[in-house]
Short mmCIF file of C-alpha atoms in Angstrom, two decimals:
data_model
loop_
_atom_site.label_atom_id
_atom_site.label_comp_id
_atom_site.label_asym_id
_atom_site.label_seq_id
_atom_site.Cartn_x
_atom_site.Cartn_y
_atom_site.Cartn_z
CA MET A 648 0.24 0.08 -0.06
CA ALA A 649 0.98 3.46 -0.47
CA HIS A 650 0.44 4.81 2.99
CA THR A 651 3.37 4.79 5.60
CA SER A 652 3.72 3.65 8.92
CA SER A 653 5.25 3.87 12.08
CA TYR A 654 5.49 0.12 13.78
CA ASP A 655 6.40 0.11 17.19
CA ASN A 656 7.07 -3.24 18.18
CA SER A 657 7.25 -3.03 22.30
CA LYS A 658 3.13 -2.40 22.04
CA PRO A 659 1.12 -4.15 19.84
CA THR A 660 -1.82 -2.56 21.10
CA ALA A 661 -0.71 0.97 20.48
CA VAL A 662 0.10 0.64 16.54
CA HIS A 663 0.38 4.54 15.38
CA LEU A 664 -0.33 6.00 11.95
CA GLU A 665 0.33 9.76 11.19
CA MET A 666 -2.95 10.02 9.47
CA GLY A 667 -5.88 12.34 9.58
CA PRO A 668 -9.86 10.94 9.35
CA GLU A 669 -10.37 12.66 6.26
CA GLN A 670 -8.46 9.64 4.95
CA GLY A 671 -10.30 7.38 5.70
CA PHE A 672 -8.55 5.74 8.39
CA GLU A 673 -9.49 6.89 12.34
CA ASP A 674 -10.10 4.01 14.62
CA LYS A 675 -13.99 4.02 14.28
CA ALA A 676 -14.28 4.71 10.64
CA ASP A 677 -15.78 1.95 8.62
CA LEU A 678 -13.32 -0.39 6.40
CA SER A 679 -15.71 -3.05 5.03
CA GLY A 680 -13.93 -4.26 2.10
CA GLN A 681 -10.30 -2.39 2.98
CA ALA A 682 -7.44 -3.85 4.91
CA ALA A 683 -6.03 -2.55 7.73
CA THR A 684 -2.78 -3.00 7.93
CA ASP A 685 0.10 -2.58 4.84
CA GLU A 686 1.90 -4.88 3.11
CA HIS A 687 4.42 -6.51 6.00
CA GLY A 688 1.49 -6.58 8.55
CA HIS A 689 1.98 -3.26 9.85
CA SER A 690 -1.44 -1.36 11.46
CA LEU A 691 -2.46 1.80 9.59
CA LEU A 692 -4.87 2.93 12.00
CA HIS A 693 -4.71 4.52 15.23
CA PHE A 694 -6.40 3.70 18.47
CA ASP A 695 -7.25 6.00 21.59
CA PRO A 696 -5.88 3.78 24.26
CA ALA A 697 -9.06 4.94 26.74
CA ALA A 698 -11.56 4.10 23.94
CA GLU A 699 -10.20 0.37 24.24
CA ARG A 700 -9.99 -0.48 27.51
CA ARG A 701 -13.76 0.64 27.74
CA LEU A 702 -14.28 -1.31 24.74
CA VAL A 703 -11.96 -4.36 26.45
CA ARG A 704 -14.24 -3.85 30.06
CA LYS A 705 -17.36 -4.27 28.62
CA ILE A 706 -16.32 -6.92 25.90
CA ASP A 707 -15.48 -8.72 29.54
CA LEU A 708 -18.43 -8.28 31.19
CA TYR A 709 -21.08 -9.70 28.55
CA ILE A 710 -18.83 -12.23 27.25
CA VAL A 711 -16.71 -14.07 29.43
CA PRO A 712 -18.73 -14.89 32.62
CA THR A 713 -21.30 -17.00 29.92
CA VAL A 714 -18.67 -18.81 28.24
CA ALA A 715 -16.75 -19.79 31.63
CA MET A 716 -19.82 -21.21 33.77
CA LEU A 717 -20.60 -22.71 30.95
CA TYR A 718 -17.32 -24.51 30.49
CA LEU A 719 -17.30 -24.80 34.87
CA PHE A 720 -20.25 -27.14 34.19
CA CYS A 721 -18.77 -29.13 30.73
CA PHE A 722 -15.73 -29.86 32.88
CA ILE A 723 -17.70 -30.87 35.94
CA ASP A 724 -20.26 -32.94 33.61
CA ARG A 725 -17.12 -34.74 31.72
CA ALA A 726 -15.15 -35.14 35.41
CA ASN A 727 -17.49 -35.70 38.03
CA ILE A 728 -16.78 -39.82 37.22
CA GLY A 729 -14.32 -39.42 39.46
CA ASN A 730 -16.19 -38.63 42.04
CA ALA A 731 -18.72 -40.79 41.35
CA ARG A 732 -15.47 -43.54 41.59
CA LEU A 733 -15.20 -42.55 44.98
CA ALA A 734 -19.23 -42.92 46.19
CA GLY A 735 -19.80 -46.82 44.30
CA PHE A 736 -20.09 -46.26 40.89
CA GLU A 737 -18.18 -49.40 39.83
CA LYS A 738 -19.11 -51.48 42.85
CA ASP A 739 -22.99 -50.80 41.53
CA LEU A 740 -22.00 -51.33 37.19
CA HIS A 741 -19.94 -54.68 38.39
CA LEU A 742 -16.91 -53.27 36.80
CA THR A 743 -13.87 -54.89 36.91
CA GLY A 744 -9.88 -54.81 35.68
CA LEU A 745 -9.85 -52.55 33.61
CA ASP A 746 -13.64 -51.70 32.56
CA TYR A 747 -12.87 -48.31 34.35
CA ASN A 748 -10.80 -47.57 31.90
CA LYS A 749 -12.71 -48.33 28.81
CA VAL A 750 -15.78 -46.20 30.24
CA LEU A 751 -13.17 -43.49 30.27
CA SER A 752 -11.30 -43.54 26.80
CA VAL A 753 -14.81 -44.27 24.60
CA PHE A 754 -15.62 -40.62 25.25
CA TYR A 755 -12.69 -39.20 23.98
CA ILE A 756 -13.41 -41.35 20.68
CA SER A 757 -16.24 -39.71 19.79
CA TYR A 758 -14.43 -36.39 21.20
CA ILE A 759 -11.65 -36.56 18.65
CA ILE A 760 -13.85 -38.16 15.95
CA PHE A 761 -16.18 -35.20 16.56
CA GLU A 762 -13.75 -32.11 17.23
CA ILE A 763 -12.57 -30.33 13.96
CA PRO A 764 -16.19 -30.37 12.54
CA SER A 765 -17.79 -29.53 15.44
CA THR A 766 -15.45 -26.13 15.15
CA VAL A 767 -15.97 -25.45 11.45
CA ALA A 768 -20.30 -25.79 13.02
CA CYS A 769 -19.34 -23.79 14.75
CA LYS A 770 -18.59 -20.81 12.79
CA ILE A 771 -20.83 -21.81 10.21
CA LEU A 772 -24.15 -21.74 12.63
CA GLY A 773 -22.58 -19.36 15.17
CA PRO A 774 -21.24 -19.61 18.12
CA GLY A 775 -24.56 -17.95 19.77
CA TRP A 776 -26.62 -20.89 18.39
CA PHE A 777 -23.71 -23.43 18.71
CA LEU A 778 -22.40 -23.06 22.02
CA PRO A 779 -25.63 -23.15 23.91
CA GLY A 780 -27.11 -25.87 22.35
CA THR A 781 -23.67 -28.47 23.21
CA ALA A 782 -23.79 -27.52 26.01
CA LEU A 783 -27.87 -28.59 26.43
CA GLY A 784 -27.35 -31.76 24.91
CA PHE A 785 -24.24 -32.35 27.36
CA GLY A 786 -26.71 -31.44 30.14
CA ILE A 787 -29.12 -33.72 28.83
CA LEU A 788 -26.68 -36.73 28.80
CA THR A 789 -25.15 -36.30 31.85
CA VAL A 790 -28.83 -36.99 33.42
CA ALA A 791 -29.18 -39.69 31.55
CA PHE A 792 -25.78 -40.60 32.92
CA ALA A 793 -27.60 -41.30 36.91
CA PHE A 794 -29.71 -44.15 34.91
CA VAL A 795 -26.77 -46.11 33.59
CA ARG A 796 -26.93 -49.63 34.71
CA ASP A 797 -24.24 -51.79 32.81
CA ILE A 798 -20.94 -51.21 31.08
CA GLN A 799 -22.46 -51.02 28.13
CA THR A 800 -25.38 -48.02 28.88
CA ALA A 801 -22.52 -46.25 30.71
CA CYS A 802 -19.81 -46.04 27.37
CA ALA A 803 -22.71 -45.89 25.28
CA VAL A 804 -23.97 -42.14 27.31
CA ARG A 805 -20.03 -41.59 27.36
CA PHE A 806 -20.16 -41.53 23.61
CA LEU A 807 -22.74 -39.68 22.68
CA LEU A 808 -21.31 -37.01 25.93
CA GLY A 809 -18.28 -36.59 24.02
CA MET A 810 -20.26 -35.45 21.00
CA PHE A 811 -21.59 -32.98 22.64
CA GLU A 812 -18.52 -31.43 24.44
CA ALA A 813 -16.07 -31.87 21.24
CA GLY A 814 -17.14 -28.21 20.47
CA MET A 815 -17.72 -26.55 23.57
CA LEU A 816 -13.36 -26.20 24.59
CA PRO A 817 -12.33 -25.36 20.60
CA GLY A 818 -15.46 -23.40 19.99
CA ILE A 819 -15.66 -20.78 23.16
CA ALA A 820 -11.87 -20.24 21.97
CA TYR A 821 -12.74 -19.71 18.48
CA TYR A 822 -15.55 -17.81 19.79
CA MET A 823 -13.56 -15.60 21.42
CA SER A 824 -10.82 -14.79 19.03
CA ARG A 825 -13.52 -12.63 17.33
CA TRP A 826 -13.34 -10.27 20.20
CA TYR A 827 -10.40 -9.96 21.49
CA ARG A 828 -6.43 -9.16 20.11
CA ARG A 829 -3.81 -11.52 20.24
CA SER A 830 -1.78 -10.28 22.81
CA GLU A 831 -4.99 -9.83 25.10
CA LEU A 832 -6.68 -13.73 24.16
CA ALA A 833 -4.70 -15.93 26.06
CA PHE A 834 -5.53 -14.20 29.70
CA ARG A 835 -9.34 -14.32 28.76
CA LEU A 836 -8.66 -18.00 27.21
CA ALA A 837 -7.59 -17.95 30.96
CA LEU A 838 -10.06 -16.52 32.61
CA TYR A 839 -12.49 -19.42 31.49
CA VAL A 840 -9.73 -22.55 31.47
CA MET A 841 -9.66 -21.92 34.86
CA MET A 842 -12.93 -24.00 35.05
CA ALA A 843 -11.20 -26.88 34.44
CA PRO A 844 -9.30 -26.85 37.79
CA LEU A 845 -11.71 -24.95 39.57
CA GLY A 846 -14.18 -28.06 38.20
CA GLY A 847 -12.03 -30.17 39.59
CA ALA A 848 -12.29 -27.63 43.23
CA PHE A 849 -15.66 -27.35 42.67
CA GLY A 850 -17.28 -30.55 41.66
CA GLY A 851 -15.41 -31.78 44.75
CA LEU A 852 -16.81 -29.47 47.34
CA LEU A 853 -20.32 -30.61 45.31
CA ALA A 854 -19.52 -34.07 44.98
CA SER A 855 -19.52 -34.13 49.09
CA ALA A 856 -22.38 -31.83 49.41
CA ILE A 857 -24.64 -33.49 47.27
CA LEU A 858 -23.13 -37.32 48.98
CA ARG A 859 -25.43 -35.73 52.18
CA LEU A 860 -28.28 -35.96 50.70
CA ASP A 861 -30.47 -38.95 51.39
CA SER A 862 -32.02 -39.15 47.84
CA PHE A 863 -33.05 -36.52 44.60
CA GLY A 864 -36.14 -37.86 43.66
CA SER A 865 -35.53 -41.46 42.25
CA VAL A 866 -31.45 -41.57 42.46
CA HIS A 867 -29.29 -42.27 45.62
CA THR A 868 -25.76 -42.15 46.34
CA TRP A 869 -23.23 -41.52 43.12
CA LYS A 870 -26.42 -41.01 40.88
CA MET A 871 -27.20 -37.96 42.31
CA ILE A 872 -24.14 -36.51 41.18
CA PHE A 873 -25.10 -36.61 37.61
CA ALA A 874 -28.71 -36.06 38.05
CA ILE A 875 -28.68 -32.58 40.18
CA GLU A 876 -25.18 -31.23 37.90
CA GLY A 877 -26.49 -31.88 34.84
CA ILE A 878 -29.82 -29.90 35.44
CA VAL A 879 -27.82 -26.84 36.62
CA THR A 880 -26.29 -27.16 32.87
CA ILE A 881 -29.37 -27.42 31.14
CA GLY A 882 -30.48 -24.11 33.22
CA LEU A 883 -27.19 -22.36 32.29
CA ALA A 884 -27.05 -23.57 28.60
CA LEU A 885 -30.62 -22.12 28.00
CA LEU A 886 -29.69 -19.25 30.12
CA SER A 887 -26.70 -18.62 27.43
CA PHE A 888 -29.41 -18.75 24.00
CA VAL A 889 -30.39 -15.25 25.73
CA THR A 890 -27.06 -13.73 26.76
CA LEU A 891 -24.75 -15.47 23.85
CA THR A 892 -24.01 -12.85 20.89
CA ASP A 893 -21.93 -13.88 17.94
CA ARG A 894 -20.35 -11.35 16.87
CA PRO A 895 -19.36 -7.96 17.30
CA GLU A 896 -21.16 -6.43 14.64
CA THR A 897 -24.97 -8.39 16.46
CA ALA A 898 -24.17 -7.16 19.42
CA ARG A 899 -27.28 -4.99 21.11
CA TRP A 900 -25.16 -3.95 23.68
CA LEU A 901 -22.34 -2.04 21.54
CA SER A 902 -23.28 1.03 20.43
CA HIS A 903 -22.10 1.13 16.58
CA GLU A 904 -18.98 2.91 16.93
CA GLU A 905 -18.04 0.63 19.33
CA LYS A 906 -18.60 -2.33 16.84
CA LEU A 907 -16.46 -0.45 14.09
CA LEU A 908 -13.66 -0.17 17.07
CA ALA A 909 -14.01 -3.36 17.79
CA ILE A 910 -13.86 -5.09 14.07
CA ASN A 911 -11.15 -2.74 13.09
CA ARG A 912 -8.72 -3.67 16.48
CA LEU A 913 -9.77 -7.32 14.80
CA LYS A 914 -8.91 -6.63 11.07
CA SER A 915 -5.19 -4.06 12.40
CA GLU A 916 -3.37 -6.97 12.70
CA ARG A 917 -4.51 -8.88 10.44
CA VAL A 918 -1.93 -9.22 7.23
CA GLY A 919 -3.96 -8.58 4.20
CA THR A 920 -7.24 -8.87 5.52
CA THR A 921 -9.76 -7.10 4.45
CA GLU A 922 -12.89 -9.32 6.49
CA VAL A 923 -12.92 -9.91 9.83
CA LEU A 924 -15.60 -12.92 9.65
CA ASP A 925 -14.75 -14.56 5.81
CA ARG A 926 -17.13 -17.29 4.03
CA MET A 927 -15.69 -20.98 4.67
CA ASP A 928 -12.69 -21.98 2.39
CA THR A 929 -11.30 -25.86 1.91
CA LYS A 930 -8.26 -24.43 1.16
CA LYS A 931 -7.86 -21.82 4.53
CA VAL A 932 -8.99 -24.52 6.11
CA LEU A 933 -5.86 -26.66 5.15
CA ARG A 934 -4.04 -23.66 6.09
CA GLY A 935 -5.32 -23.61 9.88
CA ILE A 936 -4.25 -27.21 9.89
CA LEU A 937 -1.38 -27.23 8.51
CA ASN A 938 0.09 -24.24 9.73
CA PRO A 939 3.86 -25.62 10.97
CA VAL A 940 3.29 -23.75 14.87
CA VAL A 941 -0.21 -25.15 15.00
CA LEU A 942 0.81 -28.38 14.30
CA ALA A 943 3.87 -27.79 16.97
CA THR A 944 1.45 -26.34 19.80
CA SER A 945 -1.13 -29.32 19.49
CA TRP A 946 2.27 -31.54 19.97
CA VAL A 947 2.20 -29.56 23.16
CA PHE A 948 -1.28 -29.50 24.26
CA LEU A 949 -1.13 -33.38 23.72
CA LEU A 950 1.42 -34.24 26.21
CA ALA A 951 0.18 -31.36 28.26
CA CYS A 952 -3.28 -33.37 28.60
CA ILE A 953 -2.26 -36.36 29.10
CA THR A 954 -0.99 -34.41 32.75
CA VAL A 955 -4.32 -32.53 32.79
CA GLN A 956 -7.17 -35.21 32.41
CA GLY A 957 -5.23 -37.75 34.48
CA LEU A 958 -5.70 -35.38 37.05
CA SER A 959 -9.08 -34.45 36.60
CA PHE A 960 -9.91 -38.24 36.24
CA PHE A 961 -7.83 -39.83 39.04
CA ALA A 962 -6.82 -37.02 41.53
CA PRO A 963 -9.51 -38.20 43.92
CA THR A 964 -7.81 -41.88 43.22
CA ILE A 965 -4.54 -40.45 43.71
CA ILE A 966 -6.00 -38.77 47.07
CA ARG A 967 -7.46 -42.32 48.38
CA THR A 968 -4.17 -44.09 47.72
CA ILE A 969 -2.12 -41.05 50.01
CA TYR A 970 -4.74 -41.60 52.84
CA PRO A 971 -6.65 -44.70 52.32
CA ASN A 972 -8.37 -44.54 56.40
CA ALA A 973 -10.08 -41.14 55.29
CA THR A 974 -14.13 -40.82 55.12
CA VAL A 975 -15.01 -40.55 51.17
CA VAL A 976 -15.96 -36.84 51.90
CA HIS A 977 -12.61 -36.22 53.25
CA GLN A 978 -10.94 -37.77 50.08
CA GLN A 979 -13.01 -35.77 47.62
CA LEU A 980 -12.64 -32.23 49.93
CA LEU A 981 -8.94 -33.23 49.99
CA THR A 982 -8.72 -33.15 46.39
CA VAL A 983 -10.07 -29.25 46.14
CA PRO A 984 -7.30 -27.07 47.04
CA PRO A 985 -4.28 -28.72 44.40
CA PHE A 986 -6.77 -27.26 41.49
CA VAL A 987 -7.84 -24.05 43.44
CA LEU A 988 -3.92 -23.42 43.39
CA GLY A 989 -3.76 -24.48 40.01
CA ALA A 990 -6.85 -22.13 38.61
CA THR A 991 -4.78 -19.38 40.35
CA ALA A 992 -1.52 -20.02 38.70
CA ILE A 993 -4.01 -19.98 35.22
CA LEU A 994 -4.60 -16.27 36.19
CA VAL A 995 -1.40 -15.59 36.90
CA VAL A 996 0.77 -16.83 34.48
CA ASN A 997 -1.20 -16.07 31.57
CA PHE A 998 -2.40 -12.20 32.61
CA THR A 999 1.81 -12.20 32.58
CA SER A 1000 1.40 -13.31 29.05
CA TRP A 1001 -0.89 -10.57 27.78
CA LYS A 1002 0.96 -8.16 29.40
CA THR A 1003 4.33 -9.23 27.28
CA ASP A 1004 2.43 -10.85 23.98
CA LYS A 1005 3.99 -13.85 24.33
CA ARG A 1006 3.01 -17.72 24.95
CA ASN A 1007 5.63 -20.50 24.11
CA ILE A 1008 8.07 -19.23 26.63
CA TYR A 1009 5.23 -19.58 29.55
CA MET A 1010 3.88 -22.98 28.07
CA GLY A 1011 8.20 -24.30 28.08
CA VAL A 1012 8.63 -22.66 31.97
CA SER A 1013 4.81 -24.23 32.81
CA ALA A 1014 6.84 -27.37 32.40
CA LEU A 1015 9.25 -27.08 35.09
CA PRO A 1016 7.05 -27.73 37.98
CA VAL A 1017 4.96 -30.40 36.81
CA ILE A 1018 8.78 -32.16 36.41
CA VAL A 1019 9.73 -31.51 39.53
CA GLY A 1020 6.19 -32.46 41.25
CA TYR A 1021 6.14 -35.93 39.62
CA ILE A 1022 9.93 -36.53 40.46
CA MET A 1023 9.05 -36.39 44.22
CA PHE A 1024 6.04 -38.65 43.69
CA LEU A 1025 8.23 -41.10 41.97
CA ALA A 1026 10.94 -40.82 44.65
CA SER A 1027 9.01 -40.75 47.26
CA THR A 1028 5.77 -42.51 49.07
CA ASN A 1029 5.44 -40.54 52.30
CA ALA A 1030 2.17 -39.18 52.11
CA LYS A 1031 3.29 -35.85 53.38
CA VAL A 1032 5.60 -35.18 49.84
CA ARG A 1033 3.02 -36.87 48.24
CA TYR A 1034 0.42 -34.40 48.53
CA ALA A 1035 2.63 -31.15 48.48
CA ALA A 1036 3.57 -33.25 45.00
CA VAL A 1037 0.12 -32.96 43.86
CA PHE A 1038 0.21 -29.00 44.74
CA ILE A 1039 3.64 -28.25 42.97
CA ILE A 1040 2.36 -30.06 39.44
CA ALA A 1041 -0.40 -28.33 40.07
CA THR A 1042 0.88 -24.69 39.48
CA GLY A 1043 1.78 -25.67 35.69
CA ALA A 1044 -0.25 -28.41 34.46
CA PHE A 1045 -3.42 -26.24 33.60
CA ASN A 1046 -1.53 -23.38 32.02
CA SER A 1047 -1.70 -24.84 28.54
CA GLY A 1048 -5.36 -24.85 27.72
CA ALA A 1049 -5.52 -21.27 27.40
CA LEU A 1050 -1.73 -20.70 26.26
CA CYS A 1051 -1.61 -23.03 23.39
CA ASN A 1052 -5.19 -21.98 22.23
CA ALA A 1053 -3.59 -18.75 22.06
CA GLN A 1054 -0.85 -19.72 20.22
CA VAL A 1055 -2.28 -21.04 17.42
CA ALA A 1056 -4.93 -18.15 17.09
CA ALA A 1057 -2.26 -16.19 17.22
CA ASN A 1058 -0.12 -17.38 14.08
CA VAL A 1059 -2.60 -18.06 11.83
CA VAL A 1060 -4.71 -15.14 9.35
CA SER A 1061 -8.26 -15.36 8.46
CA ASP A 1062 -11.22 -16.49 10.35
CA THR A 1063 -11.93 -19.76 9.13
CA ALA A 1064 -8.12 -20.85 9.29
CA ARG A 1065 -8.78 -20.22 13.14
CA SER A 1066 -11.45 -22.35 13.35
CA SER A 1067 -9.64 -25.21 12.15
CA ALA A 1068 -6.26 -24.15 14.23
CA ILE A 1069 -8.27 -24.00 17.21
CA GLY A 1070 -10.17 -27.02 16.65
CA THR A 1071 -6.89 -29.28 15.92
CA ASN A 1072 -5.30 -27.87 18.76
CA VAL A 1073 -7.93 -29.48 20.85
CA MET A 1074 -8.64 -32.41 18.65
CA PHE A 1075 -5.04 -33.57 20.00
CA GLY A 1076 -5.41 -32.25 23.55
CA ASN A 1077 -8.27 -34.94 23.53
CA ILE A 1078 -5.64 -37.74 21.94
CA GLY A 1079 -3.74 -36.47 24.48
CA GLY A 1080 -7.14 -37.16 26.99
CA ILE A 1081 -7.39 -41.13 26.17
CA ILE A 1082 -4.02 -41.73 26.15
CA SER A 1083 -4.52 -40.45 30.15
CA THR A 1084 -6.88 -42.95 30.93
CA TRP A 1085 -5.02 -45.83 30.54
CA ALA A 1086 -2.45 -43.76 32.33
CA PHE A 1087 -3.26 -45.04 35.84
CA LEU A 1088 -4.13 -48.61 35.73
CA PRO A 1089 -5.46 -51.20 38.43
CA GLY A 1090 -2.48 -53.35 38.60
CA ASP A 1091 -0.10 -50.57 38.99
CA LYS A 1092 -1.46 -48.83 42.23
CA PRO A 1093 -0.79 -47.99 45.21
CA ASN A 1094 2.23 -46.09 43.74
CA TYR A 1095 1.57 -45.61 40.06
CA PRO A 1096 4.75 -45.47 38.52
CA ILE A 1097 3.95 -45.76 34.53
CA GLY A 1098 1.02 -43.33 34.91
CA ASN A 1099 3.42 -40.65 37.01
CA GLY A 1100 6.48 -42.03 34.89
CA LEU A 1101 4.42 -40.94 31.89
CA ASN A 1102 3.40 -37.52 32.75
CA LEU A 1103 6.85 -36.94 34.00
CA ALA A 1104 8.03 -37.99 30.41
CA ALA A 1105 5.41 -35.52 28.59
CA GLN A 1106 6.35 -32.64 30.70
CA SER A 1107 10.08 -33.13 29.66
CA LEU A 1108 9.34 -33.54 25.62
CA ILE A 1109 6.96 -30.07 26.36
CA LEU A 1110 10.02 -28.24 27.54
CA ILE A 1111 11.84 -29.72 24.49
CA THR A 1112 9.17 -29.07 21.77
CA CYS A 1113 8.59 -25.18 23.02
CA VAL A 1114 12.37 -24.41 23.02
CA GLY A 1115 12.54 -26.11 19.90
CA MET A 1116 9.70 -24.34 17.95
CA ALA A 1117 11.28 -20.52 19.60
CA LEU A 1118 14.31 -21.15 17.84
CA TRP A 1119 12.49 -22.68 14.63
CA MET A 1120 10.27 -19.02 14.53
CA THR A 1121 12.85 -16.79 14.69
CA MET A 1122 15.20 -18.01 12.43
CA ASP A 1123 12.26 -18.10 10.09
CA ASN A 1124 10.95 -14.63 10.80
CA LYS A 1125 14.72 -13.84 9.56
CA ARG A 1126 14.75 -15.72 7.08
CA ARG A 1127 10.69 -13.66 5.97
CA GLN A 1128 12.52 -10.37 6.77
CA ARG A 1129 14.69 -10.69 4.16
CA LYS A 1130 11.54 -11.25 1.41
CA ASP A 1131 11.00 -8.77 -1.30
CA VAL A 1132 7.17 -8.95 -0.09
CA ALA A 1133 5.91 -6.46 -3.20
CA ALA A 1134 8.05 -8.90 -5.54
CA GLU A 1135 6.05 -11.72 -4.32
CA LEU A 1136 2.62 -9.93 -4.47
CA SER A 1137 3.14 -9.13 -7.52
CA GLY A 1138 0.39 -10.37 -9.85
CA LEU A 1139 -1.76 -11.92 -7.29
CA SER A 1140 -5.91 -11.63 -7.28
CA HIS A 1141 -6.83 -10.12 -4.27
CA GLU A 1142 -8.55 -13.41 -3.42
CA LYS A 1143 -5.35 -15.57 -3.82
CA ILE A 1144 -3.28 -13.26 -1.42
CA VAL A 1145 -5.99 -14.36 1.14
CA ASP A 1146 -5.72 -17.54 0.82
CA LEU A 1147 -2.16 -17.00 1.92
CA ASP A 1148 -2.87 -16.87 5.43
CA TRP A 1149 -0.13 -17.62 7.45
CA ARG A 1150 1.70 -18.12 4.01
CA HIS A 1151 2.04 -14.75 2.74
CA PRO A 1152 4.99 -12.96 2.45
CA GLY A 1153 4.48 -10.31 5.45
CA PHE A 1154 3.38 -12.37 7.96
CA GLU A 1155 5.72 -13.32 11.01
CA TRP A 1156 5.08 -15.54 13.83
CA ARG A 1157 4.57 -14.57 16.99
CA PRO A 1158 6.23 -16.67 19.74
#
């Protein structure tokens, strides 16, 4: 483009251009069909920091609470089987040997199969309809799980539950990428991803409270956990049909000027983009899936989910091996403090990520305390040492959910590529989830050396992968900076330039 800009790399949210409103490039101008960056990806817009802060606070208020509550009960509905196990689930269904692991793993089969299709469906249908619909589905199925009588029906309901839950985590991440800048996204994702450890904590508290009841309608003991928590999820899903809106243009709670500001902020970070929400395009779907940073980050998420899902499903069991003489309610309560610490760590790490606009380094550093914790678990059989290890593990294990999704969202350009990239990342994560269901086997107890050793190896690989990814992105960015962008784009139509996505010569990887 013919315009000149001064690009301040140290302040990605306050890029300035000495250009007046008469030239049509003010922050609240209608730039439909126009790019908001130059050919190198530098913003052509100046944004009023105060106006941006007001807008972001409003988006935070309207968007984050609803998606956070949906994900909280999504996670509780998925992981409450671990609490039910302590309350007699295996005994009532006559599960023996590896039957419990089979019930866990069948959930991930459907989760993996429907991951990318669900994220694409979220884009096509619109998050305002898709997210409440999937929440309603898994709420109904959670209630249905209270009435299973054998392993066959348990596996069937868990398979359907996985199908409905498949779109929730990537769908929310994709939805929030429609509202937030690259630097802002990780912390906002953290505000709902922290519901995973809080779900572990709250799930334990809720389960212990529910188990104090004599009955709930016609159901008793562990069945009450699924019936009550499923009903709460159904209520939240129905409420979210009213509260969620697809995108800034359709938000009744934004003024016209705020809508334009919300759209232009995103366009100013996306090289070659003329529309924030593009049409579905197979080429751009593949750009999101086959992006090298997306694939490397997805591998990290796979490894991280081996630990996260393992903690979620087996934390009550691990606590029982540490304190075998405690009551069931006391064992449930002992699972709460580590998960609360994990939620706090998510906020701290991702707040720092937001302020530094970095993600990869925090993904790698988060593996360090987890490595230390599993070394402690393997080296000692002392109950206090092992319980302390659970706390140390929790400070790093849960951080990857927000960081990895923010990382893949930051390293694609188009909305379509972003939906498939996030879907790919979460699909890999759930491959890690299915691995985790076979990490802690009955024949391995009470010390579970295989499960703990697997988690130690996974976290070590995360550290190695993040170091390698950082080196590769640095080298490839230097290679890209040597390119003649104008010459490489010469002769290409607008459609072909847009389809380049991360292959655009002016694009740079964001670590």
